[in-house]
C-alpha cells in the first residue's frame, strides 16, 4: 500500500501531462506540433499553424507520435525511400513514420497517394509561399523565398481522385514550416512530431451544397436540406454553390474562344454556352448555356445582397430560388418568369441588374468577380462532382440529407446539441421528421394569396348575411338548423341563386 501511495501521484501527473499534451480546442479539426527538439515546439492552442486535408478515408479520430522524414521529389513515382533527410547510411525509412515534402509540382492528393504507397502514416506539406499580410514571413524567411506571396493559405483539397487515400495530410504555413525544414535538411536533426485530429465540435455549424442547376438529384437534395437550414436558424450557416465550367480550359475563353459564338476559330465549340467572352460556361445542348450561367450569376447577386444575417437564413434568396424552380422550371430564357420570381421575393430588379454589371459585364471581355469566386470555390474545396455536400470541414461521401444531418449532429458538443438532432436524428426517417417539424419548402404566387384572402372575405360576408337572415325569420321548427343552412333554404324558397344540394353519388 505504501508503494502504491508513493507512485500514485506519478501516474496522476503522467496522465495529466498526457491529457494536456493531447488536448486542443474542440472547435478545431486537428493539432500538429514538434516535441523533439523542444526548440521547435509551439505553445499555440492547436500547435503549429496548419490546414488539414479534406479528402481521403482516414479514421475520423486519430493520434500519432512519430519521427519525420523529409523528401523533395514526392511528385515522382516510385518514391526512393533510401533518399531524403535526415541522411542515413543507405537504409530505408523505418516505419511507422511521417513524410514531409515541399508544396508544388503536383496535386495534394497525388503527393498523399505517393506518401501512402511509400509506407507513410501521415503527410506533412511545407508551404513555400508567404501570406501577403505576414510581414515576418516575407522579411525573415530564406527557404524557397522568391518574393511572391498569396492572399490566403490554400485548402488542402481533393483533385477528384482522393477517394483511395487512407492517411491524413496537413499543410504547414511557410513561416512555421521553414524552421522544421531547416532543422531536418540543413542541420540533419531528427524530429518527433505529434499529430491529433478529431471531429470538431461547435455551437454553430457551417455547411454547403454544390449543385448542378439542371440535375434532378441536385434539385431534390436542395429541397430536402431546406428544412434542415430552417431548423438550425442562427446556429447554422448554409452556403450554396452552382457548378460552372472554366471555359479557358477548353479554348472557349479570351482570345481562344467566345461564349457568344463569335469566335471564328471554333464557331460551334462554345456557342450559346458561356459568358464574359467564354470564361464561364455551362455545357449543354438541351438548353441555352449562356442563360444558365446568367441565372447562376443572378442567384449569386441575390445571395450577396440577401444572404444570411442574424435572425434571417437568407429568406429572400430561398423564396426566389424555390419560386423559380416551381414556376419557371428549367426555362432560363423566360425573363417574365424571372421577373415574377424577383417580385415574389420582394427583391428590386435594378439591384440585381446593377450587381450583375458591377461584378463584370457578362456580355463583355472582362472577368466577373462572383463567377470567378464560384470557380475558385470548386478548386479550393476540391469539388469535382455534383451534388456534393460539405460539413464538418470535409466533403461528405454520401450526398444525402440524412448524411448531412448526421454530420451536423456529430459537430454539436455535449450540452449544446441542436434541437433538431434531439427530435429527429434517431427517427426512422430523419429527413421526413425534420420536414414535418420545420416545414417543407413550398411557395405560392401573389395571385394565390389574393384569391385566398378574397375567399376568406367572401366567406365572412356570406356568414354575416346568413346570420342576419336567420335573425329576421321566426325560426319556428328550424331551431335545429345553423344560420347558414337556414339562409340557404330561405333563398331557395324565395327564388334565390343557390341550387339545392344533392345526395346522389
Tab-separated table of C-alpha atoms in Angstrom:
chain	number	residue	atom	x	y	z
A	1	UNK	CA	0.000	0.000	0.000
A	2	UNK	CA	2.861	2.367	0.854
A	3	UNK	CA	4.451	1.727	-2.547
A	4	UNK	CA	1.135	2.388	-4.315
A	5	UNK	CA	0.696	5.541	-2.238
A	6	UNK	CA	4.110	6.778	-3.334
A	7	UNK	CA	3.745	6.065	-7.071
A	8	UNK	CA	0.100	7.142	-7.414
A	9	UNK	CA	0.996	10.866	-7.740
A	10	UNK	CA	3.428	9.931	-10.525
A	11	UNK	CA	0.681	8.203	-12.520
A	12	UNK	CA	-1.701	11.109	-11.881
A	13	UNK	CA	0.915	13.593	-13.096
A	14	UNK	CA	1.693	11.413	-16.123
A	15	UNK	CA	-1.999	11.169	-17.018
A	16	UNK	CA	-2.423	14.923	-16.571
A	17	UNK	CA	0.561	15.728	-18.757
A	18	UNK	CA	-0.576	13.269	-21.412
A	19	UNK	CA	-4.059	14.783	-21.461
A	20	UNK	CA	-2.662	18.328	-21.575
A	21	UNK	CA	-0.410	17.402	-24.484
A	22	UNK	CA	-3.230	15.757	-26.414
A	23	UNK	CA	-5.928	18.336	-25.722
A	24	UNK	CA	-6.708	21.041	-28.269
A	25	UNK	CA	-9.730	23.257	-28.926
A	26	UNK	CA	-12.915	21.301	-29.590
A	27	UNK	CA	-13.837	23.564	-32.492
A	28	UNK	CA	-10.519	22.866	-34.252
A	29	UNK	CA	-10.119	19.911	-36.575
A	30	UNK	CA	-6.524	18.987	-35.790
A	31	UNK	CA	-3.350	19.583	-33.814
A	32	UNK	CA	0.242	19.413	-35.122
A	33	UNK	CA	3.345	20.020	-33.017
A	34	UNK	CA	7.004	19.087	-32.543
A	35	UNK	CA	8.203	17.601	-29.245
A	36	UNK	CA	11.800	16.764	-30.206
A	37	UNK	CA	13.710	19.053	-30.428
A	38	UNK	CA	11.920	21.168	-27.833
A	39	UNK	CA	13.104	24.389	-29.502
A	40	UNK	CA	10.673	23.742	-32.372
A	41	UNK	CA	7.676	23.215	-30.099
A	42	UNK	CA	4.761	25.673	-30.466
A	43	UNK	CA	2.776	26.921	-27.472
A	44	UNK	CA	-0.276	27.824	-29.564
A	45	UNK	CA	-3.583	26.042	-28.663
A	46	UNK	CA	-3.639	23.965	-31.849
A	47	UNK	CA	0.131	23.797	-32.231
A	48	UNK	CA	1.896	24.741	-35.447
A	49	UNK	CA	-0.310	26.681	-37.887
A	50	UNK	CA	-1.674	24.300	-40.480
A	51	UNK	CA	-4.644	23.129	-42.519
A	52	UNK	CA	-5.818	19.526	-42.614
A	53	UNK	CA	-6.648	17.771	-45.871
A	54	UNK	CA	-10.338	17.468	-46.677
A	55	UNK	CA	-10.114	14.266	-48.716
A	56	UNK	CA	-9.473	10.594	-48.103
A	57	UNK	CA	-10.937	7.854	-45.944
A	58	UNK	CA	-8.723	8.006	-42.885
A	59	UNK	CA	-10.315	7.459	-39.443
A	60	UNK	CA	-12.390	10.372	-38.167
A	61	UNK	CA	-10.396	10.414	-34.908
A	62	UNK	CA	-6.701	9.682	-34.588
A	63	UNK	CA	-3.409	10.278	-32.809
A	64	UNK	CA	0.210	9.876	-33.980
A	65	UNK	CA	3.623	10.393	-32.327
A	66	UNK	CA	6.195	9.545	-34.995
A	67	UNK	CA	9.567	10.575	-36.440
A	68	UNK	CA	9.630	12.719	-39.587
A	69	UNK	CA	11.490	12.154	-42.860
A	70	UNK	CA	11.821	14.886	-45.471
A	71	UNK	CA	11.725	14.041	-49.205
A	72	UNK	CA	11.872	16.557	-52.055
A	73	UNK	CA	10.647	14.566	-55.077
A	74	UNK	CA	7.306	13.217	-53.894
A	75	UNK	CA	5.602	14.059	-57.205
A	76	UNK	CA	7.750	11.378	-58.835
A	77	UNK	CA	6.868	7.705	-58.546
A	78	UNK	CA	8.184	5.317	-57.395
A	79	UNK	CA	9.467	7.010	-54.257
A	80	UNK	CA	13.076	6.237	-53.336
A	81	UNK	CA	12.924	5.560	-49.603
A	82	UNK	CA	16.720	5.380	-49.339
A	83	UNK	CA	16.953	9.105	-50.030
A	84	UNK	CA	15.749	12.133	-48.111
A	85	UNK	CA	16.582	13.670	-44.737
A	86	UNK	CA	17.941	13.239	-42.169
A	87	UNK	CA	20.582	11.236	-44.090
A	88	UNK	CA	21.006	7.507	-43.402
A	89	UNK	CA	23.676	5.020	-44.424
A	90	UNK	CA	21.747	3.505	-47.316
A	91	UNK	CA	18.924	2.383	-45.067
A	92	UNK	CA	15.269	2.806	-45.957
A	93	UNK	CA	12.778	4.811	-43.938
A	94	UNK	CA	11.837	2.770	-40.932
A	95	UNK	CA	8.047	2.543	-40.489
A	96	UNK	CA	5.949	3.880	-38.968
A	97	UNK	CA	6.893	7.440	-39.927
A	98	UNK	CA	5.544	10.810	-41.088
A	99	UNK	CA	6.708	12.017	-44.504
A	100	UNK	CA	7.277	15.713	-45.142
A	101	UNK	CA	7.675	17.378	-48.552
A	102	UNK	CA	7.547	20.894	-50.048
A	103	UNK	CA	4.433	22.248	-51.717
A	104	UNK	CA	4.255	22.403	-55.512
A	105	UNK	CA	4.824	20.253	-58.568
A	106	UNK	CA	1.633	18.169	-58.400
A	107	UNK	CA	-1.666	17.998	-56.538
A	108	UNK	CA	-2.055	17.426	-52.816
A	109	UNK	CA	-3.869	14.151	-53.490
A	110	UNK	CA	-1.044	12.868	-55.716
A	111	UNK	CA	1.523	13.573	-53.002
A	112	UNK	CA	-0.656	11.910	-50.360
A	113	UNK	CA	-1.041	8.824	-52.564
A	114	UNK	CA	2.710	8.546	-53.167
A	115	UNK	CA	3.438	9.019	-49.460
A	116	UNK	CA	0.899	6.350	-48.586
A	117	UNK	CA	2.388	3.890	-51.078
A	118	UNK	CA	5.834	4.601	-49.622
A	119	UNK	CA	4.563	3.489	-46.206
A	120	UNK	CA	3.953	6.843	-44.503
A	121	UNK	CA	1.334	7.088	-41.758
A	122	UNK	CA	0.731	10.800	-42.413
A	123	UNK	CA	1.816	13.507	-44.854
A	124	UNK	CA	3.120	16.966	-43.955
A	125	UNK	CA	3.422	19.535	-46.768
A	126	UNK	CA	5.622	22.561	-46.130
A	127	UNK	CA	4.263	25.655	-47.841
A	128	UNK	CA	6.785	27.599	-49.891
A	129	UNK	CA	4.838	30.861	-50.267
A	130	UNK	CA	4.242	33.526	-47.626
A	131	UNK	CA	0.882	35.101	-46.938
A	132	UNK	CA	0.883	38.685	-48.195
A	133	UNK	CA	-0.095	40.068	-44.775
A	134	UNK	CA	2.621	38.070	-42.961
A	135	UNK	CA	5.442	40.593	-42.797
A	136	UNK	CA	7.511	38.339	-40.549
A	137	UNK	CA	7.439	35.564	-43.128
A	138	UNK	CA	8.331	37.870	-46.009
A	139	UNK	CA	11.211	39.545	-44.192
A	140	UNK	CA	12.785	36.683	-42.226
A	141	UNK	CA	12.415	33.555	-44.314
A	142	UNK	CA	15.053	32.483	-46.795
A	143	UNK	CA	13.984	28.915	-47.619
A	144	UNK	CA	12.401	28.975	-51.093
A	145	UNK	CA	11.531	32.664	-50.757
A	146	UNK	CA	11.127	34.011	-54.281
A	147	UNK	CA	9.432	37.246	-53.223
A	148	UNK	CA	5.915	36.165	-54.193
A	149	UNK	CA	3.015	35.951	-51.758
A	150	UNK	CA	-0.645	34.865	-51.708
A	151	UNK	CA	-3.696	36.372	-50.044
A	152	UNK	CA	-4.973	33.159	-48.454
A	153	UNK	CA	-3.495	29.875	-47.328
A	154	UNK	CA	-4.789	27.283	-49.810
A	155	UNK	CA	-7.086	24.489	-48.753
A	156	UNK	CA	-5.543	21.041	-48.965
A	157	UNK	CA	-8.264	19.949	-51.359
A	158	UNK	CA	-9.040	16.911	-53.457
A	159	UNK	CA	-8.297	16.744	-57.171
A	160	UNK	CA	-11.137	14.296	-57.764
A	161	UNK	CA	-9.009	11.190	-57.219
A	162	UNK	CA	-8.510	11.246	-53.451
A	163	UNK	CA	-11.050	8.573	-52.556
A	164	UNK	CA	-8.313	5.946	-52.128
A	165	UNK	CA	-6.244	7.974	-49.656
A	166	UNK	CA	-6.243	6.485	-46.153
A	167	UNK	CA	-3.664	8.719	-44.410
A	168	UNK	CA	-4.249	12.240	-43.068
A	169	UNK	CA	-2.458	15.189	-44.644
A	170	UNK	CA	-1.513	18.605	-43.251
A	171	UNK	CA	-0.297	21.803	-44.920
A	172	UNK	CA	2.002	23.910	-42.704
A	173	UNK	CA	2.146	27.681	-43.215
A	174	UNK	CA	5.519	28.729	-44.617
A	175	UNK	CA	6.591	30.815	-41.622
A	176	UNK	CA	6.010	27.778	-39.381
A	177	UNK	CA	7.324	25.128	-41.777
A	178	UNK	CA	10.666	26.770	-42.611
A	179	UNK	CA	12.339	26.167	-39.195
A	180	UNK	CA	11.380	22.469	-39.417
A	181	UNK	CA	12.762	22.106	-42.942
A	182	UNK	CA	15.984	23.856	-41.989
A	183	UNK	CA	16.384	21.621	-38.909
A	184	UNK	CA	15.953	18.403	-40.916
A	185	UNK	CA	17.623	19.319	-44.219
A	186	UNK	CA	20.354	21.734	-43.145
A	187	UNK	CA	21.153	20.533	-39.629
A	188	UNK	CA	20.231	16.835	-40.126
A	189	UNK	CA	18.254	16.830	-36.884
A	190	UNK	CA	15.749	14.112	-36.014
A	191	UNK	CA	12.214	15.347	-35.347
A	192	UNK	CA	9.447	13.718	-33.333
A	193	UNK	CA	6.061	15.106	-34.327
A	194	UNK	CA	2.735	14.811	-32.526
A	195	UNK	CA	-0.481	14.846	-34.597
A	196	UNK	CA	-4.060	14.724	-33.300
A	197	UNK	CA	-7.327	15.053	-35.173
A	198	UNK	CA	-10.987	14.639	-34.390
A	199	UNK	CA	-14.439	15.729	-35.458
A	200	UNK	CA	-14.733	19.393	-34.468
A	201	UNK	CA	-17.474	20.366	-32.037
A	202	UNK	CA	-19.112	23.760	-32.051
A	203	UNK	CA	-22.214	25.670	-31.034
A	204	UNK	CA	-22.759	26.549	-34.690
A	205	UNK	CA	-22.145	24.786	-37.974
A	206	UNK	CA	-21.142	25.845	-41.481
A	207	UNK	CA	-22.263	23.582	-44.303
A	208	UNK	CA	-22.767	23.839	-48.034
A	209	UNK	CA	-24.045	22.230	-51.195
A	210	UNK	CA	-22.545	22.253	-54.672
A	211	UNK	CA	-25.320	21.745	-57.229
A	212	UNK	CA	-25.741	21.199	-60.922
A	213	UNK	CA	-28.575	23.618	-61.626
A	214	UNK	CA	-30.182	21.264	-64.208
A	215	UNK	CA	-29.603	17.989	-62.355
A	216	UNK	CA	-32.777	16.474	-60.887
A	217	UNK	CA	-30.979	14.867	-57.939
A	218	UNK	CA	-29.268	18.172	-57.086
A	219	UNK	CA	-32.671	19.876	-57.072
A	220	UNK	CA	-34.205	17.138	-54.902
A	221	UNK	CA	-31.318	17.313	-52.416
A	222	UNK	CA	-31.629	21.108	-52.279
A	223	UNK	CA	-35.304	20.792	-51.344
A	224	UNK	CA	-34.524	18.115	-48.729
A	225	UNK	CA	-31.985	20.246	-46.883
A	226	UNK	CA	-34.204	23.344	-46.827
A	227	UNK	CA	-35.993	22.271	-43.614
A	228	UNK	CA	-32.590	21.488	-42.033
A	229	UNK	CA	-31.448	25.042	-42.758
A	230	UNK	CA	-34.685	26.328	-41.266
A	231	UNK	CA	-34.336	24.101	-38.199
A	232	UNK	CA	-30.808	25.316	-37.381
A	233	UNK	CA	-31.665	29.007	-37.693
A	234	UNK	CA	-28.853	31.234	-36.412
A	235	UNK	CA	-26.844	28.201	-35.289
A	236	UNK	CA	-26.267	27.137	-38.863
A	237	UNK	CA	-24.765	28.900	-41.875
A	238	UNK	CA	-25.607	27.396	-45.245
A	239	UNK	CA	-23.693	28.355	-48.381
A	240	UNK	CA	-24.994	27.351	-51.840
A	241	UNK	CA	-22.773	26.847	-54.888
A	242	UNK	CA	-23.590	26.080	-58.507
A	243	UNK	CA	-21.168	24.189	-60.718
A	244	UNK	CA	-19.574	26.029	-63.633
A	245	UNK	CA	-17.041	25.137	-66.299
A	246	UNK	CA	-13.921	27.230	-66.774
A	247	UNK	CA	-14.128	27.975	-70.489
A	248	UNK	CA	-10.456	28.934	-70.756
A	249	UNK	CA	-9.561	25.270	-70.213
A	250	UNK	CA	-11.341	24.210	-73.399
A	251	UNK	CA	-10.361	27.101	-75.685
A	252	UNK	CA	-13.600	28.996	-75.077
A	253	UNK	CA	-12.248	31.985	-73.188
A	254	UNK	CA	-10.389	35.154	-74.074
A	255	UNK	CA	-8.569	35.186	-77.400
A	256	UNK	CA	-9.052	31.453	-77.751
A	257	UNK	CA	-12.822	31.347	-77.780
A	258	UNK	CA	-16.141	33.079	-77.375
A	259	UNK	CA	-19.240	32.317	-75.429
A	260	UNK	CA	-21.499	34.051	-77.900
A	261	UNK	CA	-20.459	32.135	-80.977
A	262	UNK	CA	-18.424	34.984	-82.471
A	263	UNK	CA	-15.130	33.090	-82.379
A	264	UNK	CA	-14.428	32.045	-85.949
A	265	UNK	CA	-11.721	29.568	-84.929
A	266	UNK	CA	-14.252	27.386	-83.102
A	267	UNK	CA	-17.730	28.564	-84.162
A	268	UNK	CA	-19.598	25.554	-82.750
A	269	UNK	CA	-17.473	24.692	-79.721
A	270	UNK	CA	-18.768	27.173	-77.169
A	271	UNK	CA	-21.762	28.716	-78.883
A	272	UNK	CA	-24.583	29.654	-76.504
A	273	UNK	CA	-22.775	28.116	-73.526
A	274	UNK	CA	-20.695	30.906	-71.962
A	275	UNK	CA	-20.499	34.492	-70.743
A	276	UNK	CA	-17.661	37.034	-70.497
A	277	UNK	CA	-16.138	36.005	-73.809
A	278	UNK	CA	-16.066	32.318	-72.978
A	279	UNK	CA	-14.684	32.491	-69.446
A	280	UNK	CA	-17.659	30.957	-67.613
A	281	UNK	CA	-19.661	28.188	-69.248
A	282	UNK	CA	-22.418	25.694	-68.661
A	283	UNK	CA	-22.051	22.911	-71.250
A	284	UNK	CA	-25.452	21.805	-72.563
A	285	UNK	CA	-27.089	21.015	-75.880
A	286	UNK	CA	-30.632	20.930	-74.483
A	287	UNK	CA	-30.687	24.460	-73.074
A	288	UNK	CA	-29.109	27.833	-73.640
A	289	UNK	CA	-25.957	27.534	-71.535
A	290	UNK	CA	-25.394	31.285	-71.560
A	291	UNK	CA	-28.819	31.805	-69.977
A	292	UNK	CA	-27.982	29.152	-67.364
A	293	UNK	CA	-24.764	30.972	-66.411
A	294	UNK	CA	-26.730	34.236	-66.211
A	295	UNK	CA	-29.184	32.622	-63.794
A	296	UNK	CA	-26.309	31.311	-61.652
A	297	UNK	CA	-24.875	34.841	-61.593
A	298	UNK	CA	-28.292	36.292	-60.733
A	299	UNK	CA	-28.592	33.956	-57.742
A	300	UNK	CA	-25.064	34.872	-56.642
A	301	UNK	CA	-26.091	38.545	-56.672
A	302	UNK	CA	-29.219	37.833	-54.655
A	303	UNK	CA	-27.131	35.876	-52.146
A	304	UNK	CA	-24.655	38.755	-51.946
A	305	UNK	CA	-27.406	41.259	-51.067
A	306	UNK	CA	-29.853	38.998	-49.212
A	307	UNK	CA	-27.769	36.168	-47.792
A	308	UNK	CA	-27.897	35.077	-44.147
A	309	UNK	CA	-27.822	37.656	-41.371
A	310	UNK	CA	-28.621	37.308	-37.686
A	311	UNK	CA	-32.210	36.174	-37.398
A	312	UNK	CA	-32.531	35.576	-41.147
A	313	UNK	CA	-31.417	32.444	-43.029
A	314	UNK	CA	-31.471	34.398	-46.287
A	315	UNK	CA	-35.224	34.073	-46.725
A	316	UNK	CA	-35.458	36.231	-49.860
A	317	UNK	CA	-32.870	34.118	-51.659
A	318	UNK	CA	-34.750	30.949	-50.724
A	319	UNK	CA	-38.062	32.476	-51.798
A	320	UNK	CA	-36.641	33.445	-55.178
A	321	UNK	CA	-34.984	30.085	-55.876
A	322	UNK	CA	-37.957	27.996	-54.747
A	323	UNK	CA	-40.423	30.122	-56.686
A	324	UNK	CA	-38.212	29.981	-59.780
A	325	UNK	CA	-37.951	26.193	-59.512
A	326	UNK	CA	-41.709	25.753	-59.107
A	327	UNK	CA	-42.942	28.291	-61.649
A	328	UNK	CA	-40.119	28.663	-64.187
A	329	UNK	CA	-38.579	25.189	-64.123
A	330	UNK	CA	-35.600	24.833	-66.454
A	331	UNK	CA	-36.701	27.646	-68.776
A	332	UNK	CA	-33.896	30.108	-68.102
A	333	UNK	CA	-34.700	32.285	-71.104
A	334	UNK	CA	-38.133	33.287	-69.767
A	335	UNK	CA	-37.412	36.772	-68.433
A	336	UNK	CA	-41.035	37.377	-67.476
A	337	UNK	CA	-40.979	34.398	-65.129
A	338	UNK	CA	-37.666	35.530	-63.671
A	339	UNK	CA	-39.114	38.976	-63.018
A	340	UNK	CA	-42.135	37.397	-61.328
A	341	UNK	CA	-39.764	35.410	-59.094
A	342	UNK	CA	-37.973	38.613	-58.094
A	343	UNK	CA	-41.291	40.310	-57.440
A	344	UNK	CA	-42.480	37.356	-55.345
A	345	UNK	CA	-39.356	37.548	-53.170
A	346	UNK	CA	-39.631	41.370	-52.999
A	347	UNK	CA	-36.169	41.822	-54.491
A	348	UNK	CA	-35.619	45.021	-56.523
A	349	UNK	CA	-34.930	44.176	-60.145
A	350	UNK	CA	-32.477	47.064	-60.598
A	351	UNK	CA	-30.498	45.927	-57.549
A	352	UNK	CA	-29.818	42.577	-59.198
A	353	UNK	CA	-29.139	44.071	-62.628
A	354	UNK	CA	-26.635	46.555	-61.172
A	355	UNK	CA	-24.896	43.774	-59.275
A	356	UNK	CA	-24.560	41.706	-62.452
A	357	UNK	CA	-22.927	44.584	-64.345
A	358	UNK	CA	-20.780	45.755	-61.426
A	359	UNK	CA	-19.343	42.282	-60.861
A	360	UNK	CA	-18.224	42.093	-64.504
A	361	UNK	CA	-20.488	42.627	-67.527
A	362	UNK	CA	-21.361	39.129	-68.847
A	363	UNK	CA	-21.504	40.455	-72.418
A	364	UNK	CA	-18.026	41.983	-72.206
A	365	UNK	CA	-14.484	40.628	-72.199
A	366	UNK	CA	-13.631	41.185	-68.525
A	367	UNK	CA	-13.647	38.713	-65.629
A	368	UNK	CA	-16.652	38.542	-63.318
A	369	UNK	CA	-15.763	38.568	-59.617
A	370	UNK	CA	-18.747	36.474	-58.499
A	371	UNK	CA	-18.310	33.822	-61.181
A	372	UNK	CA	-14.559	33.778	-60.513
A	373	UNK	CA	-15.384	33.071	-56.863
A	374	UNK	CA	-17.658	30.207	-57.922
A	375	UNK	CA	-14.872	28.588	-59.973
A	376	UNK	CA	-12.346	29.202	-57.212
A	377	UNK	CA	-14.556	27.533	-54.595
A	378	UNK	CA	-14.680	24.355	-56.670
A	379	UNK	CA	-10.880	24.231	-56.684
A	380	UNK	CA	-10.325	25.292	-53.082
A	381	UNK	CA	-12.759	22.735	-51.717
A	382	UNK	CA	-11.781	20.020	-54.195
A	383	UNK	CA	-15.277	19.713	-55.646
A	384	UNK	CA	-15.386	17.854	-58.948
A	385	UNK	CA	-18.783	16.146	-58.961
A	386	UNK	CA	-22.274	17.367	-58.124
A	387	UNK	CA	-24.240	17.196	-55.974
A	388	UNK	CA	-21.665	17.417	-53.201
A	389	UNK	CA	-22.288	18.229	-49.566
A	390	UNK	CA	-19.774	19.874	-47.259
A	391	UNK	CA	-19.900	19.721	-43.474
A	392	UNK	CA	-17.598	19.011	-40.558
A	393	UNK	CA	-14.710	20.581	-42.513
A	394	UNK	CA	-14.825	17.993	-45.287
A	395	UNK	CA	-16.849	16.801	-48.261
A	396	UNK	CA	-19.320	14.084	-47.328
A	397	UNK	CA	-19.019	10.749	-49.100
A	398	UNK	CA	-22.790	10.317	-49.156
A	399	UNK	CA	-24.639	13.227	-50.854
A	400	UNK	CA	-27.911	12.797	-48.974
A	401	UNK	CA	-29.831	14.903	-46.481
A	402	UNK	CA	-29.595	12.008	-43.968
A	403	UNK	CA	-25.782	12.101	-44.145
A	404	UNK	CA	-25.785	15.883	-43.781
A	405	UNK	CA	-27.994	15.768	-40.693
A	406	UNK	CA	-25.780	13.075	-39.128
A	407	UNK	CA	-22.617	15.122	-39.812
A	408	UNK	CA	-24.187	18.272	-38.343
A	409	UNK	CA	-25.325	16.441	-35.217
A	410	UNK	CA	-21.814	14.987	-34.795
A	411	UNK	CA	-20.471	18.531	-34.545
A	412	UNK	CA	-22.609	19.612	-31.606
A	413	UNK	CA	-20.832	19.259	-28.279
A	414	UNK	CA	-22.261	17.855	-25.029
A	415	UNK	CA	-24.846	20.205	-23.591
A	416	UNK	CA	-25.145	22.194	-26.812
A	417	UNK	CA	-26.927	19.694	-29.036
A	418	UNK	CA	-29.038	21.112	-31.831
A	419	UNK	CA	-32.754	20.732	-31.126
A	420	UNK	CA	-33.356	19.113	-34.484
A	421	UNK	CA	-30.862	16.373	-33.587
A	422	UNK	CA	-32.686	15.539	-30.357
A	423	UNK	CA	-36.012	15.486	-32.162
A	424	UNK	CA	-35.250	13.687	-35.409
A	425	UNK	CA	-31.829	12.020	-35.649
A	426	UNK	CA	-32.995	8.701	-34.207
A	427	UNK	CA	-36.278	8.782	-36.101
A	428	UNK	CA	-36.951	6.032	-38.627
A	429	UNK	CA	-36.958	8.694	-41.368
A	430	UNK	CA	-34.946	11.662	-40.032
A	431	UNK	CA	-35.405	13.819	-43.153
A	432	UNK	CA	-39.192	13.380	-43.127
A	433	UNK	CA	-39.171	14.167	-39.404
A	434	UNK	CA	-37.313	17.450	-39.986
A	435	UNK	CA	-39.642	18.371	-42.844
A	436	UNK	CA	-42.703	17.680	-40.681
A	437	UNK	CA	-41.456	19.691	-37.717
A	438	UNK	CA	-39.779	22.575	-39.539
A	439	UNK	CA	-41.749	22.821	-42.731
A	440	UNK	CA	-41.242	21.776	-46.296
A	441	UNK	CA	-40.203	24.218	-48.971
A	442	UNK	CA	-43.415	25.446	-50.606
A	443	UNK	CA	-44.035	28.734	-52.368
A	444	UNK	CA	-47.196	30.372	-53.608
A	445	UNK	CA	-47.690	33.230	-56.023
A	446	UNK	CA	-49.210	36.535	-55.000
A	447	UNK	CA	-52.257	35.609	-57.083
A	448	UNK	CA	-52.745	32.606	-54.801
A	449	UNK	CA	-52.649	34.808	-51.721
A	450	UNK	CA	-55.079	37.306	-53.283
A	451	UNK	CA	-57.527	34.506	-54.064
A	452	UNK	CA	-57.099	33.054	-50.574
A	453	UNK	CA	-57.875	36.343	-48.837
A	454	UNK	CA	-60.709	37.069	-51.240
A	455	UNK	CA	-62.246	33.696	-50.420
A	456	UNK	CA	-61.991	34.355	-46.707
A	457	UNK	CA	-63.619	37.777	-47.060
A	458	UNK	CA	-66.455	36.333	-49.156
A	459	UNK	CA	-66.992	33.594	-46.561
A	460	UNK	CA	-67.145	36.112	-43.721
A	461	UNK	CA	-69.526	38.297	-45.709
A	462	UNK	CA	-71.824	35.412	-46.524
A	463	UNK	CA	-71.896	34.157	-42.936
A	464	UNK	CA	-72.852	37.669	-41.763
A	465	UNK	CA	-75.632	37.748	-44.348
A	466	UNK	CA	-76.840	34.291	-43.349
A	467	UNK	CA	-76.921	35.134	-39.680
A	468	UNK	CA	-78.891	38.307	-40.394
A	469	UNK	CA	-81.499	36.380	-42.420
A	470	UNK	CA	-81.745	33.823	-39.643
A	471	UNK	CA	-82.476	36.539	-37.099
A	472	UNK	CA	-85.115	38.095	-39.354
A	473	UNK	CA	-87.063	34.813	-39.591
A	474	UNK	CA	-89.232	33.408	-36.829
A	475	UNK	CA	-87.098	30.261	-36.567
A	476	UNK	CA	-90.169	28.131	-35.826
A	477	UNK	CA	-89.486	24.470	-36.479
A	478	UNK	CA	-85.990	25.349	-37.698
A	479	UNK	CA	-84.166	25.691	-34.404
A	480	UNK	CA	-82.029	22.666	-35.239
A	481	UNK	CA	-80.571	24.358	-38.336
A	482	UNK	CA	-77.498	26.554	-38.251
A	483	UNK	CA	-77.840	30.104	-39.635
A	484	UNK	CA	-76.106	29.272	-42.939
A	485	UNK	CA	-78.404	26.314	-43.686
A	486	UNK	CA	-81.431	28.394	-42.787
A	487	UNK	CA	-80.357	31.183	-45.129
A	488	UNK	CA	-79.849	28.696	-47.971
A	489	UNK	CA	-83.328	27.231	-47.502
A	490	UNK	CA	-84.924	30.676	-47.431
A	491	UNK	CA	-83.117	31.706	-50.588
A	492	UNK	CA	-84.309	28.546	-52.327
A	493	UNK	CA	-87.897	29.201	-51.318
A	494	UNK	CA	-87.667	32.809	-52.421
A	495	UNK	CA	-86.091	32.096	-55.795
A	496	UNK	CA	-82.530	32.848	-54.660
A	497	UNK	CA	-79.418	31.870	-56.565
A	498	UNK	CA	-78.414	28.797	-54.504
A	499	UNK	CA	-79.088	25.410	-56.012
A	500	UNK	CA	-80.393	22.509	-53.829
A	501	UNK	CA	-77.627	20.225	-52.582
A	502	UNK	CA	-77.749	16.690	-53.957
A	503	UNK	CA	-77.182	13.418	-52.123
A	504	UNK	CA	-76.622	11.455	-55.313
A	505	UNK	CA	-73.195	9.917	-55.976
